[in-house]
Amino acid sequence: MCIKDEFVMMQFSIYTRHCASEESTEVHMKRVREAVPQKGHVSILKVTDKQYGDILNFFGATEQLLPPAPTQLELF
């Protein structure tokens, strides 16, 4: 399910996915809910674009920023 729904592994057992709207978030939360094994456990934490953009990542002794957020489609 993760690859098909464009989830990205952030670290072992932790996946992230950008959703451009609350409606998209609800769709993906429903898919995750339906895919949880009977004895499985999944937690979902929703954060805003601003909160996500403030994440700092440290690898060894070097600070690395996250890759840029995906572009959002705008329709006029």
Coordinates of N, CA and C in Angstrom, one line a residue:
M1 N 0.8 -1.2 0.0 CA 0.0 0.0 0.0 C 0.9 1.3 0.0
C2 N 1.9 1.3 0.7 CA 2.7 2.5 0.9 C 3.3 3.1 -0.4
I3 N 3.9 2.2 -1.2 CA 4.4 2.6 -2.5 C 3.3 3.1 -3.4
K4 N 2.3 2.4 -3.5 CA 1.1 2.7 -4.4 C 0.5 4.1 -4.1
D5 N 0.5 4.4 -2.8 CA -0.1 5.6 -2.3 C 0.9 6.7 -2.1
E6 N 2.1 6.5 -2.6 CA 3.2 7.6 -2.6 C 3.6 7.9 -1.2
F7 N 3.6 7.0 -0.3 CA 4.2 7.2 1.0 C 5.7 7.1 0.9
V8 N 6.4 7.8 1.7 CA 7.9 7.8 1.6 C 8.4 7.4 3.0
M9 N 9.3 6.4 3.1 CA 9.9 6.0 4.4 C 10.8 7.1 4.9
M10 N 10.4 7.7 6.1 CA 11.2 8.7 6.7 C 12.3 8.1 7.6
Q11 N 11.9 7.0 8.2 CA 12.9 6.1 9.0 C 12.1 4.8 9.1
F12 N 12.8 3.8 9.6 CA 12.2 2.5 9.7 C 10.9 2.5 10.4
S13 N 9.9 2.0 9.8 CA 8.5 2.0 10.3 C 7.8 3.3 10.4
I14 N 8.4 4.4 9.9 CA 7.7 5.7 9.9 C 7.7 6.2 8.4
Y15 N 6.5 6.4 7.9 CA 6.2 6.9 6.6 C 5.5 8.2 6.6
T16 N 5.8 9.0 5.5 CA 5.2 10.3 5.4 C 4.5 10.4 4.0
R17 N 3.5 11.3 3.9 CA 2.9 11.5 2.7 C 2.3 13.0 2.7
H18 N 2.6 13.7 1.7 CA 2.0 15.1 1.6 C 0.6 15.0 1.0
C19 N -0.3 15.7 1.7 CA -1.7 15.8 1.1 C -2.0 17.2 1.0
A20 N -2.4 17.6 -0.2 CA -2.7 19.0 -0.5 C -3.9 19.6 0.1
S21 N -4.8 18.7 0.6 CA -6.1 19.2 1.1 C -6.5 18.3 2.2
E22 N -7.5 18.8 3.0 CA -8.1 18.0 4.1 C -8.8 16.8 3.5
E23 N -9.4 17.0 2.3 CA -10.2 15.9 1.7 C -9.2 14.8 1.3
S24 N -8.1 15.1 0.7 CA -7.1 14.1 0.3 C -6.6 13.4 1.6
T25 N -6.4 14.1 2.7 CA -5.9 13.5 3.9 C -6.9 12.5 4.4
E26 N -8.2 12.8 4.3 CA -9.3 11.9 4.8 C -9.3 10.6 3.9
V27 N -9.1 10.8 2.6 CA -9.0 9.6 1.7 C -7.9 8.7 2.1
H28 N -6.7 9.2 2.3 CA -5.6 8.4 2.6 C -5.7 7.8 4.0
M29 N -6.3 8.5 5.0 CA -6.5 8.0 6.3 C -7.4 6.8 6.2
K30 N -8.4 6.9 5.4 CA -9.4 5.8 5.2 C -8.7 4.6 4.6
R31 N -7.8 4.8 3.6 CA -7.1 3.7 3.0 C -6.1 3.0 4.1
V32 N -5.5 3.8 4.9 CA -4.6 3.2 5.9 C -5.4 2.4 6.9
R33 N -6.5 3.0 7.3 CA -7.4 2.3 8.3 C -7.8 1.0 7.8
E34 N -8.2 0.9 6.5 CA -8.7 -0.4 5.9 C -7.5 -1.4 5.7
A35 N -6.3 -0.9 5.7 CA -5.2 -1.8 5.4 C -4.5 -2.3 6.7
V36 N -4.9 -1.8 7.8 CA -4.2 -2.3 9.1 C -4.6 -3.7 9.4
P37 N -3.5 -4.6 9.6 CA -3.8 -6.0 9.9 C -4.6 -6.1 11.2
Q38 N -5.3 -7.2 11.4 CA -6.2 -7.4 12.5 C -5.5 -7.1 13.8
K39 N -4.2 -7.6 13.9 CA -3.5 -7.3 15.2 C -2.4 -6.2 15.0
G40 N -2.6 -5.4 14.0 CA -1.7 -4.3 13.8 C -2.0 -3.0 14.6
H41 N -1.1 -2.1 14.5 CA -1.2 -0.8 15.2 C -0.6 0.3 14.3
V42 N -1.4 1.3 14.0 CA -0.9 2.4 13.1 C -1.4 3.7 13.8
S43 N -0.4 4.6 13.9 CA -0.7 5.9 14.4 C -0.6 6.9 13.3
I44 N -1.4 7.9 13.2 CA -1.4 9.0 12.2 C -1.2 10.3 12.9
L45 N -0.3 11.1 12.5 CA 0.0 12.4 13.1 C -0.1 13.4 11.9
K46 N -1.1 14.3 11.9 CA -1.3 15.3 10.9 C -0.6 16.5 11.3
V47 N 0.2 17.1 10.4 CA 0.9 18.4 10.7 C 0.7 19.3 9.5
T48 N 0.7 20.6 9.7 CA 0.6 21.6 8.7 C 1.8 21.6 7.8
D49 N 1.7 22.3 6.6 CA 2.9 22.5 5.8 C 3.9 23.3 6.5
K50 N 3.5 24.3 7.3 CA 4.5 25.1 8.1 C 5.2 24.2 9.1
Q51 N 4.5 23.4 9.8 CA 5.1 22.6 10.8 C 6.1 21.6 10.2
Y52 N 5.7 21.0 9.1 CA 6.6 20.0 8.3 C 7.8 20.8 7.8
G53 N 7.6 22.0 7.4 CA 8.7 22.7 6.8 C 9.8 23.1 7.9
D54 N 9.4 23.1 9.1 CA 10.3 23.4 10.2 C 11.1 22.2 10.8
I55 N 10.9 21.1 10.2 CA 11.6 19.9 10.7 C 13.1 20.0 10.4
L56 N 13.9 19.7 11.4 CA 15.3 19.6 11.2 C 15.7 18.2 11.3
N57 N 16.6 17.8 10.3 CA 17.1 16.4 10.3 C 18.6 16.4 10.5
F58 N 19.1 15.6 11.4 CA 20.5 15.4 11.7 C 21.0 14.0 11.3
F59 N 22.0 14.0 10.5 CA 22.6 12.7 10.1 C 24.1 12.8 10.5
G60 N 24.5 12.0 11.4 CA 25.9 12.1 11.9 C 26.1 13.5 12.5
A61 N 27.1 14.2 12.1 CA 27.4 15.5 12.6 C 26.9 16.6 11.7
T62 N 26.3 16.2 10.6 CA 25.9 17.2 9.6 C 24.4 17.4 9.6
E63 N 24.0 18.7 9.6 CA 22.5 19.0 9.5 C 22.1 19.0 8.0
Q64 N 21.0 18.3 7.7 CA 20.5 18.3 6.3 C 19.1 18.7 6.3
L65 N 18.7 19.6 5.4 CA 17.3 20.0 5.3 C 16.5 18.9 4.5
L66 N 15.2 18.9 4.7 CA 14.3 18.0 3.9 C 14.3 18.5 2.5
P67 N 14.0 17.5 1.6 CA 13.8 17.9 0.2 C 12.6 18.9 0.1
P68 N 12.6 19.7 -1.0 CA 11.5 20.6 -1.1 C 10.1 19.9 -1.1
A69 N 9.1 20.6 -0.6 CA 7.7 20.0 -0.6 C 7.3 19.8 -2.0
P70 N 6.4 18.8 -2.3 CA 5.9 18.7 -3.7 C 5.1 19.9 -4.1
T71 N 5.1 20.2 -5.4 CA 4.4 21.3 -5.8 C 2.9 21.0 -5.8
Q72 N 2.1 22.0 -5.6 CA 0.6 21.7 -5.5 C 0.0 22.2 -6.8
L73 N -0.9 21.5 -7.3 CA -1.7 21.8 -8.5 C -2.7 22.9 -8.2
E74 N -2.7 24.0 -9.0 CA -3.6 25.0 -8.8 C -4.5 25.2 -10.0
L75 N -5.8 25.2 -9.8 CA -6.7 25.3 -10.9 C -7.5 26.7 -10.8
F76 N -7.6 27.3 -11.9 CA -8.3 28.6 -11.9 C -9.5 28.6 -12.8

